[in-house]
XYZ file of N, CA, C and O in Angstrom:
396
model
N 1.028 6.736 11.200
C 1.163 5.308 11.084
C 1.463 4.694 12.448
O 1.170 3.498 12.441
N 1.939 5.104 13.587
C 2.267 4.587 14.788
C 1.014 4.263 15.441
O 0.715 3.131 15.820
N 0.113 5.551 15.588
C -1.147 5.332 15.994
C -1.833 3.905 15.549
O -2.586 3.350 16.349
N -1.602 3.399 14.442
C -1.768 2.334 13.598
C -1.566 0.938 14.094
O -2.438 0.135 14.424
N -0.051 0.759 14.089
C 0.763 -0.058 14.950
C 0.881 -0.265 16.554
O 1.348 -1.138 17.286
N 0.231 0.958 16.727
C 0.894 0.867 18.254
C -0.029 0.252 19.292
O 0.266 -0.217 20.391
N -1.861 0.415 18.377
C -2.398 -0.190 18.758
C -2.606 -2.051 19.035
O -3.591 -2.555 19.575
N -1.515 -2.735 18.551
C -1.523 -4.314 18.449
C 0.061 -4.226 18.705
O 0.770 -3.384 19.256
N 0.375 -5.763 17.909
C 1.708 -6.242 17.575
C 2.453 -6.030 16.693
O 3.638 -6.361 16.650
N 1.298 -4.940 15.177
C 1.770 -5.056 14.395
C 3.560 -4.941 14.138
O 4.226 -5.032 15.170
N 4.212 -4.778 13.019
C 5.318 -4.557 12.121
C 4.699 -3.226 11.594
O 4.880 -2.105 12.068
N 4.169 -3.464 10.850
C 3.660 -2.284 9.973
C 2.623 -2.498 8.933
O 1.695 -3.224 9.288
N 2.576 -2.007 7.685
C 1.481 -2.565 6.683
C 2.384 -3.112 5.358
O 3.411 -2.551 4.974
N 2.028 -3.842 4.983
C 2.208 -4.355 3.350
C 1.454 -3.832 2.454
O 0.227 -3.760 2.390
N 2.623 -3.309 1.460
C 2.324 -2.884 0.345
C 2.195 -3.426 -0.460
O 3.215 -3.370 -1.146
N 0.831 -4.526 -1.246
C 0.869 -5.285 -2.227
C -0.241 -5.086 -3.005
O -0.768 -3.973 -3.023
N -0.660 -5.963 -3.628
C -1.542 -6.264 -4.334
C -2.619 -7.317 -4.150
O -2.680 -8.319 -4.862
N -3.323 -7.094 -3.330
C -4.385 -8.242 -3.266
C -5.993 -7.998 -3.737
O -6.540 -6.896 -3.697
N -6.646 -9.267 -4.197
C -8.039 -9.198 -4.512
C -8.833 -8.709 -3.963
O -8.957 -9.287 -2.883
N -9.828 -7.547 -4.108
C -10.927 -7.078 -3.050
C -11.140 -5.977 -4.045
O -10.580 -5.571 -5.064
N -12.646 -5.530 -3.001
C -13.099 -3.995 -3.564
C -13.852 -4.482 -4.973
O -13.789 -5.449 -5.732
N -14.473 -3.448 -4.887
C -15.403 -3.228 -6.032
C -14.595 -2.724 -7.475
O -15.289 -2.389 -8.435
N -13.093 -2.689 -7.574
C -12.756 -2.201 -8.577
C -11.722 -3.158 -9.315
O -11.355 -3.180 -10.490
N -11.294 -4.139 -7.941
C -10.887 -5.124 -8.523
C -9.308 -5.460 -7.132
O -9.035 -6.554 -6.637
N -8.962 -4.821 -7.004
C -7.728 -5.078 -6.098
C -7.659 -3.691 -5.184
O -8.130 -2.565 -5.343
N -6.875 -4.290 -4.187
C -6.387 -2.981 -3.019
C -4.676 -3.749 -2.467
O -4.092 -4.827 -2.575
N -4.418 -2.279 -1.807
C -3.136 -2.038 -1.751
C -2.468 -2.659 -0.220
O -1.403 -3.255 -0.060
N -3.344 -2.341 0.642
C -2.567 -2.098 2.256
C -3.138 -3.395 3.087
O -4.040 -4.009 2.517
N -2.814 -3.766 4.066
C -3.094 -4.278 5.286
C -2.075 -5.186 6.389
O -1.416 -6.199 6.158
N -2.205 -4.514 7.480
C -1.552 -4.668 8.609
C -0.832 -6.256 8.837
O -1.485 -7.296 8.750
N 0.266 -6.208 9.065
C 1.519 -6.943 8.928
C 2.148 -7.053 10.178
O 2.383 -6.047 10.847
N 2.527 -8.515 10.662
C 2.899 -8.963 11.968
C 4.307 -9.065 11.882
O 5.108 -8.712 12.748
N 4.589 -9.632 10.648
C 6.113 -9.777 10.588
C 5.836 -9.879 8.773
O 4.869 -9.969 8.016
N 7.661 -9.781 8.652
C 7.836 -9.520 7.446
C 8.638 -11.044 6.461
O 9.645 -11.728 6.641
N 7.582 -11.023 5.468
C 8.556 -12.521 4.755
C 9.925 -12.935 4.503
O 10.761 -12.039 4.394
N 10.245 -13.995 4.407
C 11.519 -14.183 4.146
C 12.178 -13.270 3.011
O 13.257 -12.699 3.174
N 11.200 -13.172 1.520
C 11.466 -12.550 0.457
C 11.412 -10.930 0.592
O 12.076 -10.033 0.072
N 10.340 -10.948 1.510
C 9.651 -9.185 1.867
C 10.782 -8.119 1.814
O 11.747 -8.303 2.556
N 10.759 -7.004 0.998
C 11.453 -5.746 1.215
C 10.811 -4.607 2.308
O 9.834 -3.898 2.065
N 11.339 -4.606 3.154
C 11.436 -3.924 4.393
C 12.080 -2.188 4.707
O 13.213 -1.895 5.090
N 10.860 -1.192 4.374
C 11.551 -0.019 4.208
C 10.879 0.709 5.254
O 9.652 0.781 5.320
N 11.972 1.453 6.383
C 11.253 2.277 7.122
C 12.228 3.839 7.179
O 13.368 4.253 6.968
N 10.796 4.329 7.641
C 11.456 5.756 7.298
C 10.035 7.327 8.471
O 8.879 7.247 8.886
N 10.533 7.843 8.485
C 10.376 8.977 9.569
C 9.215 7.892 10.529
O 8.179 8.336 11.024
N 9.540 6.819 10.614
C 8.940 5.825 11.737
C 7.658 5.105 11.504
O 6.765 4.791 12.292
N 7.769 4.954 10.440
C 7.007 4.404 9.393
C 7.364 2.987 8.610
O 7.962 3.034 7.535
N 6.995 1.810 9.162
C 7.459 0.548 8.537
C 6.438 -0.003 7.448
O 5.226 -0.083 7.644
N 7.188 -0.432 6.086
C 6.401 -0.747 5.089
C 6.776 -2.125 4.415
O 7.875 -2.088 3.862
N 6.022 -3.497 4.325
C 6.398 -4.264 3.664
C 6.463 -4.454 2.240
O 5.413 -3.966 1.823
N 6.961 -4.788 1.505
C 6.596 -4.652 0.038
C 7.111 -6.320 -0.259
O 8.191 -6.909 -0.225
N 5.430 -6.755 -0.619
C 5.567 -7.900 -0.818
C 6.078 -7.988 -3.030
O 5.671 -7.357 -4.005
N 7.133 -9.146 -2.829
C 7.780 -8.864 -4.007
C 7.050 -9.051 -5.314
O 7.341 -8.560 -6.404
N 5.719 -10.112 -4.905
C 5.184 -10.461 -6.289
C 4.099 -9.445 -6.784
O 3.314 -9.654 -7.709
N 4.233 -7.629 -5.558
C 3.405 -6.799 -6.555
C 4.635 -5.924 -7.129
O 4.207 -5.435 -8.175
N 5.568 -5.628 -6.987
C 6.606 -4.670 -7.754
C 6.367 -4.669 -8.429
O 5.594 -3.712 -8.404
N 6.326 -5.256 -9.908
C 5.675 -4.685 -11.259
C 4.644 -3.721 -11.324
O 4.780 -2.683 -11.973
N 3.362 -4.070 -10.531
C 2.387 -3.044 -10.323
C 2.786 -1.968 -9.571
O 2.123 -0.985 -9.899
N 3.679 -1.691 -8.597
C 3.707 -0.432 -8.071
C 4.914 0.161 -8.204
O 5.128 0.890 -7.235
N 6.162 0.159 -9.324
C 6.880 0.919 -9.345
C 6.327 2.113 -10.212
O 5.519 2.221 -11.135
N 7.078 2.897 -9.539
C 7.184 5.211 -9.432
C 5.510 4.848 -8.709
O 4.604 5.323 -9.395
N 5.148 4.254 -7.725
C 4.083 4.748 -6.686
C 4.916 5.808 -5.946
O 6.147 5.776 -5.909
N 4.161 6.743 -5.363
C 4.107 7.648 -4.413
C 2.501 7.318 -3.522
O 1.300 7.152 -3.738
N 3.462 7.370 -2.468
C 2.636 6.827 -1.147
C 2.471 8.214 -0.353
O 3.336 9.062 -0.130
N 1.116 8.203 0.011
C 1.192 10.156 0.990
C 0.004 9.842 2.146
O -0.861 8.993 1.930
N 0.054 10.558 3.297
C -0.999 10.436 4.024
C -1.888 11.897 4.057
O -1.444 13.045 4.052
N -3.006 11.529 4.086
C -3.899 13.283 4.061
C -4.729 13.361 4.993
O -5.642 12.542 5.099
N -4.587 14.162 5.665
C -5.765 14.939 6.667
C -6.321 15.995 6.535
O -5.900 17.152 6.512
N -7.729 15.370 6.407
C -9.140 16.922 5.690
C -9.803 17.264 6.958
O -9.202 17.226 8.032
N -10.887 17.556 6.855
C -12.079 18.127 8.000
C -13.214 16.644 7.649
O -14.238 16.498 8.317
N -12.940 15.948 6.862
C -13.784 14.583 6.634
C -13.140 13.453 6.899
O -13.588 12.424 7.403
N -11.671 13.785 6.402
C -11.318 11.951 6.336
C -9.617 11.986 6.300
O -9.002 12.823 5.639
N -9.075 11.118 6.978
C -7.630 10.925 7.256
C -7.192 9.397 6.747
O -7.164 8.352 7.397
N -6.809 9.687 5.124
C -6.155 8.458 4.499
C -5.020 8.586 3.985
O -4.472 9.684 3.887
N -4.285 7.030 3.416
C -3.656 6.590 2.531
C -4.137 7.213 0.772
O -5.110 6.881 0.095
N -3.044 8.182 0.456
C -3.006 8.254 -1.084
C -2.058 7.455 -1.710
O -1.082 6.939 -1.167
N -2.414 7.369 -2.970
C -1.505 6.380 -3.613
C -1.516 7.440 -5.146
O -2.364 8.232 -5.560
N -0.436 7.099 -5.590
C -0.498 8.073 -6.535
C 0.238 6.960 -7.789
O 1.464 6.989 -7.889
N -0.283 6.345 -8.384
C 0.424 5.107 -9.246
C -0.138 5.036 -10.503
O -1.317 5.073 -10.855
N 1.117 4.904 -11.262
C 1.072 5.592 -12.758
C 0.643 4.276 -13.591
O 0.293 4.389 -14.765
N 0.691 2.792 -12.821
C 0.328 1.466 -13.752
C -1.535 2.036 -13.016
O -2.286 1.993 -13.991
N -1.941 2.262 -12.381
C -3.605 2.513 -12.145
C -4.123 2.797 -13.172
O -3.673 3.668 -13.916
N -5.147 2.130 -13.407
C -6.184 2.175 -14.418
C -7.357 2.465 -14.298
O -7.895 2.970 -15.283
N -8.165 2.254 -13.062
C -9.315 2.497 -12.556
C -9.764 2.645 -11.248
O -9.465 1.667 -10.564
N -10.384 3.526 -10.641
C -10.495 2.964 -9.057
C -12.325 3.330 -8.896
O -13.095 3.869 -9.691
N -12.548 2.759 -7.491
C -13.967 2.415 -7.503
C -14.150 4.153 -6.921
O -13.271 5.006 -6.795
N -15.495 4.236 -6.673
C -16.341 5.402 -6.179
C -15.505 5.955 -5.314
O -14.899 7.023 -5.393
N -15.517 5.039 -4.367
C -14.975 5.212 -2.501
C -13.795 5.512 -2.514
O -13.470 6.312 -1.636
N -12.841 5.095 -3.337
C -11.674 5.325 -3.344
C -10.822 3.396 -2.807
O -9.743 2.944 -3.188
N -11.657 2.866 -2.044
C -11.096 1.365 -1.668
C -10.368 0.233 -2.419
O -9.970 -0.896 -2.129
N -10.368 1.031 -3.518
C -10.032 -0.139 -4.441
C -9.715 0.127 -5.966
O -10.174 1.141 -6.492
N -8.995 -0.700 -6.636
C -8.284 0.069 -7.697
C -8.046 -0.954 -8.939
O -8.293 -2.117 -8.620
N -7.727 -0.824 -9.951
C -7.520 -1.333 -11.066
C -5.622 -1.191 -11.260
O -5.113 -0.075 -11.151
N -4.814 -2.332 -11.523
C -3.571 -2.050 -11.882
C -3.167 -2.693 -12.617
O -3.486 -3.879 -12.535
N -2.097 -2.185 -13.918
C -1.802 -2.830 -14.656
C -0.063 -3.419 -14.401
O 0.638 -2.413 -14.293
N 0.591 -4.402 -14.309
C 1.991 -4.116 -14.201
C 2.787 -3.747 -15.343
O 2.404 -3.960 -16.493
N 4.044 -3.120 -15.017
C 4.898 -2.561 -15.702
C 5.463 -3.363 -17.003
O 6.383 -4.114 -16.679
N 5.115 -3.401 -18.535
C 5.771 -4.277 -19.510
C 7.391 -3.578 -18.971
O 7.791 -2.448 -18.690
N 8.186 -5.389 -19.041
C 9.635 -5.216 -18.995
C 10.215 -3.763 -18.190
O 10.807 -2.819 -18.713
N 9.766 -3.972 -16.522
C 10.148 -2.960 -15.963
C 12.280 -2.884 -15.621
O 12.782 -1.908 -15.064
């Protein structure tokens, strides 16, 4: 993730929920600063925003990074997911009834 950041100004990435992708929503993108409301978690040097109005959709996510001989991504491992596209870019989520 530094490699990430270190290239700009960023903060880090936000973890939310926004419209895109062929499956209906995606998770990540690069973050300058963090909102007034924003939960702010960093850890082995790794800064993450978590914008508040997706928490329903991503609580018990597990967040992982993977490196193959093809491709070096973001896993998401989230138990409200319902669908995700071909590519992997994009995802279906349901939020949590009365989390």
């Amino acid at each position: 993730m530094r490699g990430l950041t270190a290239k700009g100004d960023h903060l880090g990435l936000r973890l939310g929920i926004k419209n895109g992708g062929c499956a209906g929503q995606e998770y990540l993108e690069l973050v300058d600063q963090a909102g007034p409301i924003d939960e702010v978690v960093t850890d082995k040097g790794a800064t993450v925003v978590i914008d508040p109005k997706a928490v329903l959709f991503l609580i018990g996510t597990e967040i992982d990074f993977e490196t193959s001989k093809l491709a070096s991504k973001f896993v998401f491992r989230n138990p409200n997911q319902t669908d995700a596209c071909g590519c992997g870019e994009s995802v279906t989520i349901t939020p949590v009834a009365d989390a």
